[in-house]
GROMACS .gro file of C-alpha atoms in nm:
model
  323
    1MET     CA    1  -5.003 -10.494   6.647
    2THR     CA    2  -4.618 -10.591   6.558
    3ALA     CA    3  -4.361 -10.428   6.368
    4MET     CA    4  -4.460 -10.731   6.126
    5GLU     CA    5  -4.796 -10.858   6.167
    6ARG     CA    6  -4.922 -10.729   5.848
    7GLU     CA    7  -4.787 -10.657   5.485
    8THR     CA    8  -4.940 -10.676   5.146
    9THR     CA    9  -4.782 -10.549   4.828
   10ALA     CA   10  -4.887 -10.257   4.610
   11ARG     CA   11  -4.894 -10.190   4.236
   12PRO     CA   12  -4.594 -10.011   4.120
   13ALA     CA   13  -4.597  -9.637   4.073
   14SER     CA   14  -4.391  -9.668   3.771
   15PRO     CA   15  -4.361  -9.939   3.467
   16ASN     CA   16  -4.017  -9.952   3.507
   17THR     CA   17  -4.052 -10.015   3.912
   18ASP     CA   18  -4.038 -10.429   4.004
   19PRO     CA   19  -4.394 -10.506   4.085
   20ALA     CA   20  -4.246 -10.641   4.432
   21ALA     CA   21  -4.060 -10.359   4.511
   22LEU     CA   22  -4.345 -10.133   4.683
   23ARG     CA   23  -4.461 -10.301   4.948
   24VAL     CA   24  -4.733 -10.188   5.212
   25GLY     CA   25  -4.751 -10.281   5.572
   26TYR     CA   26  -4.882 -10.173   5.891
   27ARG     CA   27  -4.702 -10.163   6.241
   28SER     CA   28  -4.701  -9.988   6.520
   29PHE     CA   29  -4.422  -9.726   6.696
   30ALA     CA   30  -4.428  -9.547   7.016
   31GLY     CA   31  -4.816  -9.680   7.080
   32SER     CA   32  -4.925  -9.548   6.758
   33ARG     CA   33  -5.055  -9.781   6.498
   34THR     CA   34  -4.915  -9.633   6.128
   35ARG     CA   35  -4.915  -9.757   5.752
   36VAL     CA   36  -4.555  -9.772   5.603
   37LEU     CA   37  -4.424  -9.801   5.283
   38GLU     CA   38  -4.107  -9.959   5.158
   39ALA     CA   39  -3.921 -10.006   4.826
   40GLY     CA   40  -3.606 -10.171   4.729
   41PRO     CA   41  -3.419 -10.426   4.871
   42ARG     CA   42  -3.384 -10.539   5.249
   43ASP     CA   43  -3.018 -10.541   5.225
   44ARG     CA   44  -2.908 -10.519   5.602
   45GLN     CA   45  -2.554 -10.398   5.455
   46ALA     CA   46  -2.752 -10.116   5.270
   47THR     CA   47  -2.802  -9.741   5.335
   48ARG     CA   48  -3.149  -9.735   5.443
   49LEU     CA   49  -3.323  -9.389   5.335
   50VAL     CA   50  -3.639  -9.297   5.586
   51LEU     CA   51  -3.893  -9.041   5.396
   52LEU     CA   52  -4.121  -8.819   5.665
   53HIS     CA   53  -4.375  -8.598   5.523
   54GLY     CA   54  -4.519  -8.260   5.576
   55TYR     CA   55  -4.837  -8.155   5.780
   56CYS     CA   56  -5.174  -8.313   5.653
   57ASP     CA   57  -4.981  -8.514   5.423
   58SER     CA   58  -4.884  -8.909   5.418
   59ALA     CA   59  -4.647  -9.134   5.333
   60ASP     CA   60  -4.819  -9.151   4.964
   61THR     CA   61  -4.642  -8.802   4.914
   62TRP     CA   62  -4.331  -9.038   4.865
   63ARG     CA   63  -4.451  -9.267   4.614
   64PRO     CA   64  -4.341  -9.136   4.305
   65ALA     CA   65  -4.025  -9.076   4.448
   66LEU     CA   66  -3.994  -9.433   4.589
   67ALA     CA   67  -4.034  -9.561   4.264
   68GLU     CA   68  -3.756  -9.378   4.108
   69LEU     CA   69  -3.586  -9.488   4.403
   70ALA     CA   70  -3.686  -9.873   4.396
   71ALA     CA   71  -3.526  -9.823   4.046
   72THR     CA   72  -3.166  -9.773   4.141
   73GLY     CA   73  -3.177 -10.036   4.418
   74THR     CA   74  -3.227  -9.779   4.708
   75SER     CA   75  -3.361  -9.892   4.999
   76VAL     CA   76  -3.631  -9.686   5.156
   77LEU     CA   77  -3.918  -9.665   5.375
   78ALA     CA   78  -4.167  -9.361   5.433
   79VAL     CA   79  -4.432  -9.378   5.747
   80ASP     CA   80  -4.748  -9.198   5.797
   81LEU     CA   81  -4.664  -8.981   6.102
   82PRO     CA   82  -4.943  -8.965   6.409
   83GLY     CA   83  -5.235  -8.799   6.320
   84PHE     CA   84  -5.204  -8.826   5.910
   85GLY     CA   85  -5.255  -9.076   5.654
   86GLU     CA   86  -5.383  -9.422   5.823
   87ALA     CA   87  -5.196  -9.354   6.104
   88ASP     CA   88  -5.342  -9.285   6.464
   89PRO     CA   89  -5.484  -8.939   6.554
   90LEU     CA   90  -5.221  -8.737   6.815
   91ARG     CA   91  -5.331  -8.714   7.153
   92PRO     CA   92  -5.426  -8.415   7.338
   93GLY     CA   93  -5.099  -8.175   7.412
   94ALA     CA   94  -4.760  -8.089   7.243
   95MET     CA   95  -4.748  -8.234   6.906
   96LEU     CA   96  -4.385  -8.213   6.865
   97PRO     CA   97  -4.302  -8.466   7.174
   98GLN     CA   98  -4.522  -8.737   7.051
   99LEU     CA   99  -4.381  -8.700   6.710
  100ASP     CA  100  -4.045  -8.724   6.820
  101ALA     CA  101  -4.135  -9.041   7.007
  102PHE     CA  102  -4.276  -9.180   6.761
  103VAL     CA  103  -3.968  -9.112   6.497
  104ASP     CA  104  -3.734  -9.250   6.752
  105ALA     CA  105  -3.931  -9.542   6.760
  106VAL     CA  106  -3.878  -9.549   6.385
  107LEU     CA  107  -3.551  -9.520   6.351
  108LYS     CA  108  -3.483  -9.801   6.620
  109GLU     CA  109  -3.631 -10.030   6.438
  110GLN     CA  110  -3.425  -9.940   6.132
  111ARG     CA  111  -3.106  -9.988   6.370
  112GLN     CA  112  -3.037 -10.335   6.186
  113TYR     CA  113  -2.966 -10.132   5.869
  114ARG     CA  114  -2.570 -10.020   5.806
  115LYS     CA  115  -2.655  -9.645   5.770
  116ILE     CA  116  -2.964  -9.479   5.830
  117ILE     CA  117  -3.048  -9.157   5.630
  118VAL     CA  118  -3.332  -8.950   5.749
  119ALA     CA  119  -3.499  -8.727   5.475
  120GLY     CA  120  -3.849  -8.493   5.562
  121ASN     CA  121  -4.007  -8.196   5.359
  122SER     CA  122  -4.187  -7.944   5.553
  123LEU     CA  123  -4.290  -8.042   5.894
  124GLY     CA  124  -4.076  -8.429   5.817
  125GLY     CA  125  -3.796  -8.154   5.780
  126THR     CA  126  -3.875  -8.044   6.086
  127MET     CA  127  -3.900  -8.391   6.261
  128SER     CA  128  -3.537  -8.460   6.074
  129LEU     CA  129  -3.345  -8.199   6.220
  130ARG     CA  130  -3.517  -8.250   6.580
  131VAL     CA  131  -3.399  -8.629   6.577
  132ALA     CA  132  -3.045  -8.501   6.422
  133GLN     CA  133  -2.981  -8.302   6.720
  134SER     CA  134  -3.022  -8.549   6.969
  135SER     CA  135  -2.736  -8.840   7.048
  136ARG     CA  136  -2.984  -9.078   7.074
  137LEU     CA  137  -2.961  -9.298   6.831
  138PRO     CA  138  -2.666  -9.325   6.510
  139ILE     CA  139  -2.818  -9.086   6.206
  140ALA     CA  140  -2.560  -9.111   5.908
  141GLY     CA  141  -2.684  -8.806   5.732
  142VAL     CA  142  -3.010  -8.592   5.738
  143VAL     CA  143  -3.170  -8.365   5.449
  144SER     CA  144  -3.408  -8.128   5.533
  145ILE     CA  145  -3.673  -7.996   5.268
  146ALA     CA  146  -3.828  -7.674   5.326
  147ALA     CA  147  -3.868  -7.664   5.711
  148PRO     CA  148  -4.117  -7.434   5.860
  149GLY     CA  149  -4.009  -7.198   6.129
  150PHE     CA  150  -3.711  -7.039   6.029
  151VAL     CA  151  -3.840  -6.760   5.820
  152ASP     CA  152  -4.166  -6.831   5.684
  153SER     CA  153  -4.428  -6.676   5.468
  154TRP     CA  154  -4.703  -6.400   5.592
  155LEU     CA  155  -4.932  -6.702   5.564
  156VAL     CA  156  -4.757  -6.957   5.780
  157ARG     CA  157  -4.729  -6.620   5.996
  158THR     CA  158  -5.070  -6.562   5.975
  159VAL     CA  159  -5.227  -6.916   6.086
  160GLY     CA  160  -4.971  -6.859   6.376
  161ARG     CA  161  -5.180  -6.548   6.524
  162TYR     CA  162  -5.528  -6.657   6.437
  163PRO     CA  163  -5.619  -6.387   6.291
  164LEU     CA  164  -5.939  -6.192   6.338
  165PRO     CA  165  -6.137  -6.355   6.036
  166LEU     CA  166  -6.047  -6.660   6.107
  167ARG     CA  167  -6.195  -6.633   6.456
  168LEU     CA  168  -6.510  -6.480   6.315
  169ALA     CA  169  -6.519  -6.771   6.081
  170ALA     CA  170  -6.489  -7.003   6.353
  171SER     CA  171  -6.781  -6.834   6.550
  172LEU     CA  172  -7.048  -6.849   6.289
  173PRO     CA  173  -7.364  -6.992   6.437
  174LEU     CA  174  -7.434  -7.170   6.105
  175PRO     CA  175  -7.145  -7.413   5.917
  176ILE     CA  176  -6.995  -7.339   5.619
  177PRO     CA  177  -7.167  -7.586   5.361
  178GLY     CA  178  -6.930  -7.906   5.304
  179PHE     CA  179  -6.938  -7.838   4.915
  180LEU     CA  180  -6.772  -7.477   4.985
  181VAL     CA  181  -6.538  -7.628   5.216
  182ARG     CA  182  -6.455  -7.870   5.005
  183SER     CA  183  -6.445  -7.653   4.649
  184ILE     CA  184  -6.213  -7.366   4.875
  185ALA     CA  185  -5.968  -7.661   4.943
  186GLU     CA  186  -5.934  -7.797   4.596
  187TYR     CA  187  -5.854  -7.430   4.443
  188VAL     CA  188  -5.611  -7.329   4.714
  189VAL     CA  189  -5.404  -7.672   4.774
  190PRO     CA  190  -5.213  -7.683   4.428
  191ARG     CA  191  -5.138  -7.364   4.460
  192LEU     CA  192  -4.995  -7.376   4.799
  193LEU     CA  193  -4.818  -7.706   4.762
  194TYR     CA  194  -4.720  -7.722   4.373
  195ALA     CA  195  -4.435  -7.451   4.205
  196ASP     CA  196  -4.716  -7.456   3.924
  197HIS     CA  197  -5.065  -7.564   4.012
  198GLY     CA  198  -5.130  -7.622   3.629
  199GLY     CA  199  -4.919  -7.979   3.672
  200ALA     CA  200  -5.074  -8.060   4.010
  201ALA     CA  201  -5.212  -8.445   3.988
  202ALA     CA  202  -5.582  -8.496   4.023
  203GLU     CA  203  -5.547  -8.802   4.259
  204GLN     CA  204  -5.283  -8.589   4.501
  205VAL     CA  205  -5.478  -8.295   4.508
  206ARG     CA  206  -5.811  -8.552   4.591
  207ARG     CA  207  -5.565  -8.689   4.881
  208PHE     CA  208  -5.511  -8.360   5.043
  209THR     CA  209  -5.859  -8.186   4.977
  210SER     CA  210  -6.024  -8.540   5.136
  211LEU     CA  211  -5.856  -8.382   5.461
  212PHE     CA  212  -6.119  -8.109   5.458
  213PRO     CA  213  -6.495  -8.251   5.393
  214ASP     CA  214  -6.681  -8.030   5.617
  215TYR     CA  215  -6.652  -7.704   5.814
  216ARG     CA  216  -6.570  -7.878   6.141
  217SER     CA  217  -6.290  -8.076   6.024
  218ALA     CA  218  -6.142  -7.756   5.833
  219THR     CA  219  -6.165  -7.578   6.143
  220THR     CA  220  -6.003  -7.878   6.367
  221ARG     CA  221  -5.709  -7.892   6.125
  222LEU     CA  222  -5.709  -7.526   6.146
  223GLU     CA  223  -5.638  -7.508   6.520
  224GLN     CA  224  -5.369  -7.775   6.529
  225ALA     CA  225  -5.168  -7.599   6.261
  226ARG     CA  226  -5.192  -7.274   6.480
  227GLN     CA  227  -5.042  -7.514   6.771
  228LEU     CA  228  -4.804  -7.645   6.550
  229VAL     CA  229  -4.702  -7.299   6.434
  230GLU     CA  230  -4.661  -7.224   6.801
  231GLU     CA  231  -4.441  -7.507   6.887
  232LEU     CA  232  -4.211  -7.422   6.624
  233ALA     CA  233  -4.082  -7.103   6.782
  234GLU     CA  234  -3.909  -7.384   7.033
  235ALA     CA  235  -3.862  -7.635   6.803
  236TYR     CA  236  -3.454  -7.599   6.676
  237GLN     CA  237  -3.292  -7.532   7.059
  238GLY     CA  238  -3.013  -7.826   6.984
  239LEU     CA  239  -2.917  -7.723   6.589
  240ASP     CA  240  -2.553  -7.682   6.767
  241GLN     CA  241  -2.593  -8.069   6.820
  242ILE     CA  242  -2.587  -8.166   6.498
  243ARG     CA  243  -2.300  -8.371   6.374
  244ALA     CA  244  -2.440  -8.581   6.078
  245PRO     CA  245  -2.409  -8.441   5.746
  246LEU     CA  246  -2.705  -8.213   5.674
  247LEU     CA  247  -2.839  -8.118   5.362
  248VAL     CA  248  -3.046  -7.808   5.377
  249VAL     CA  249  -3.280  -7.776   5.088
  250ALA     CA  250  -3.434  -7.457   4.994
  251CYS     CA  251  -3.732  -7.414   4.721
  252GLY     CA  252  -3.775  -7.090   4.501
  253LYS     CA  253  -4.127  -7.166   4.387
  254ASP     CA  254  -4.246  -7.217   4.767
  255ARG     CA  255  -4.488  -7.032   4.903
  256LEU     CA  256  -4.516  -7.134   5.268
  257VAL     CA  257  -4.188  -7.169   5.343
  258THR     CA  258  -3.954  -6.910   5.172
  259PRO     CA  259  -3.589  -6.989   5.036
  260ALA     CA  260  -3.446  -6.758   5.315
  261SER     CA  261  -3.550  -6.986   5.591
  262GLY     CA  262  -3.303  -7.236   5.406
  263GLU     CA  263  -3.080  -6.989   5.363
  264ARG     CA  264  -3.084  -6.902   5.788
  265LEU     CA  265  -3.078  -7.279   5.908
  266HIS     CA  266  -2.776  -7.310   5.654
  267ALA     CA  267  -2.624  -7.021   5.821
  268LEU     CA  268  -2.698  -7.154   6.195
  269VAL     CA  269  -2.562  -7.508   6.081
  270PRO     CA  270  -2.221  -7.399   5.963
  271HIS     CA  271  -2.130  -7.753   5.810
  272SER     CA  272  -2.413  -7.824   5.619
  273ARG     CA  273  -2.472  -7.783   5.246
  274LEU     CA  274  -2.791  -7.593   5.120
  275LEU     CA  275  -2.948  -7.687   4.792
  276VAL     CA  276  -3.180  -7.397   4.652
  277ARG     CA  277  -3.377  -7.521   4.341
  278SER     CA  278  -3.589  -7.241   4.206
  279GLU     CA  279  -3.806  -7.448   4.018
  280TRP     CA  280  -3.942  -7.626   4.304
  281GLY     CA  281  -4.267  -7.566   4.528
  282HIS     CA  282  -4.325  -7.667   4.881
  283CYS     CA  283  -4.339  -7.999   4.784
  284PRO     CA  284  -4.083  -8.124   4.573
  285GLN     CA  285  -4.159  -8.447   4.564
  286LEU     CA  286  -4.486  -8.417   4.396
  287ASP     CA  287  -4.328  -8.133   4.140
  288ASP     CA  288  -4.031  -8.326   4.057
  289PRO     CA  289  -4.012  -8.699   4.203
  290ALA     CA  290  -3.720  -8.805   3.956
  291GLY     CA  291  -3.530  -8.468   4.067
  292VAL     CA  292  -3.582  -8.560   4.443
  293ALA     CA  293  -3.488  -8.919   4.403
  294GLU     CA  294  -3.130  -8.805   4.214
  295MET     CA  295  -3.087  -8.584   4.487
  296LEU     CA  296  -3.122  -8.805   4.761
  297THR     CA  297  -2.933  -9.052   4.586
  298TYR     CA  298  -2.626  -8.875   4.524
  299PHE     CA  299  -2.655  -8.780   4.895
  300ALA     CA  300  -2.638  -9.108   4.990
  301ALA     CA  301  -2.344  -9.182   4.808
  302GLY     CA  302  -2.181  -8.918   4.940
  303VAL     CA  303  -2.252  -8.997   5.305
  304THR     CA  304  -2.124  -9.342   5.224
  305ARG     CA  305  -1.820  -9.215   5.066
  306GLN     CA  306  -1.711  -9.008   5.363
  307SER     CA  307  -1.768  -9.243   5.597
  308LYS     CA  308  -1.551  -9.519   5.440
  309GLN     CA  309  -1.268  -9.207   5.356
  310ASP     CA  310  -1.282  -8.904   5.626
  311GLY     CA  311  -1.248  -8.609   5.496
  312ALA     CA  312  -1.294  -8.727   5.109
  313GLU     CA  313  -1.489  -8.470   4.917
  314PRO     CA  314  -1.822  -8.531   4.885
  315VAL     CA  315  -2.024  -8.645   4.584
  316PRO     CA  316  -2.154  -8.295   4.430
  317ILE     CA  317  -2.551  -8.284   4.482
  318PRO     CA  318  -2.745  -8.171   4.144
  319ASN     CA  319  -2.777  -7.835   4.102
  320ALA     CA  320  -2.667  -7.717   4.433
  321ALA     CA  321  -2.593  -7.415   4.516
  322ALA     CA  322  -2.252  -7.290   4.659
  323GLY     CA  323  -2.231  -7.356   5.034
   0.00000   0.00000   0.00000
């Protein structure tokens, strides 16, 4: 299926959004068929935001923020990464090189736009940093939100070690009933991804828990997560090659990637800026889509302004920490 072979119009996520602003389509990048969500104008002179989601997530995580961005006239695209959402599954072998090739292909298609800014959450934050490490594509700016692999929580480290209790569970002769797997997922997911699990949107929780319909799928995802944690150990070998403006976002109520991780990344890329939001959880696009949209809009405006006048002071990021 070619890039523009099929495209449909979806209902807006906000009553204030133009019904034609959110567009759903299916395309192929680097041999992987996937779903894309687009919002805002298709003006090739505009700055284009490309949004990347995290592990076990999908482009749907950005829908509330897409509505906010579309309302401001921002041109934006979000994609399902291979292995997640409606994208083709990942092939056997290392995950990050496959995702690199996919993201590169997405960005090559977006070169028709005047400037491209890549923003990612969690694994998407990792992918945005990896593409920024390379000179293959002209990236105008990068936003990395809660990227793992720098200073992670005990839970991420535990998954990487694949501890004895998990090995024992995987070796049980009788699988855990599917209803119990789903019940555990419904309890755990909002507590890991949101700053306040009481405010978790039911449809978003259902979307995540649908990834764990039974025992086999849960163990497969766990093994995939363990492999990913191992690959993250070598994921950031070229941080000194990042030349584009970089905004590092750390979330104070993140239970998966601690704020110290963002501080470490900021220290490793001296020209980066650090934004610490104490009230955000691991997926701030779910906690505060309006705040995330505002942050991305301000960052894009700063990148555009700096490109017009080299050395100009950047546009302030709302609630930015010093640095």
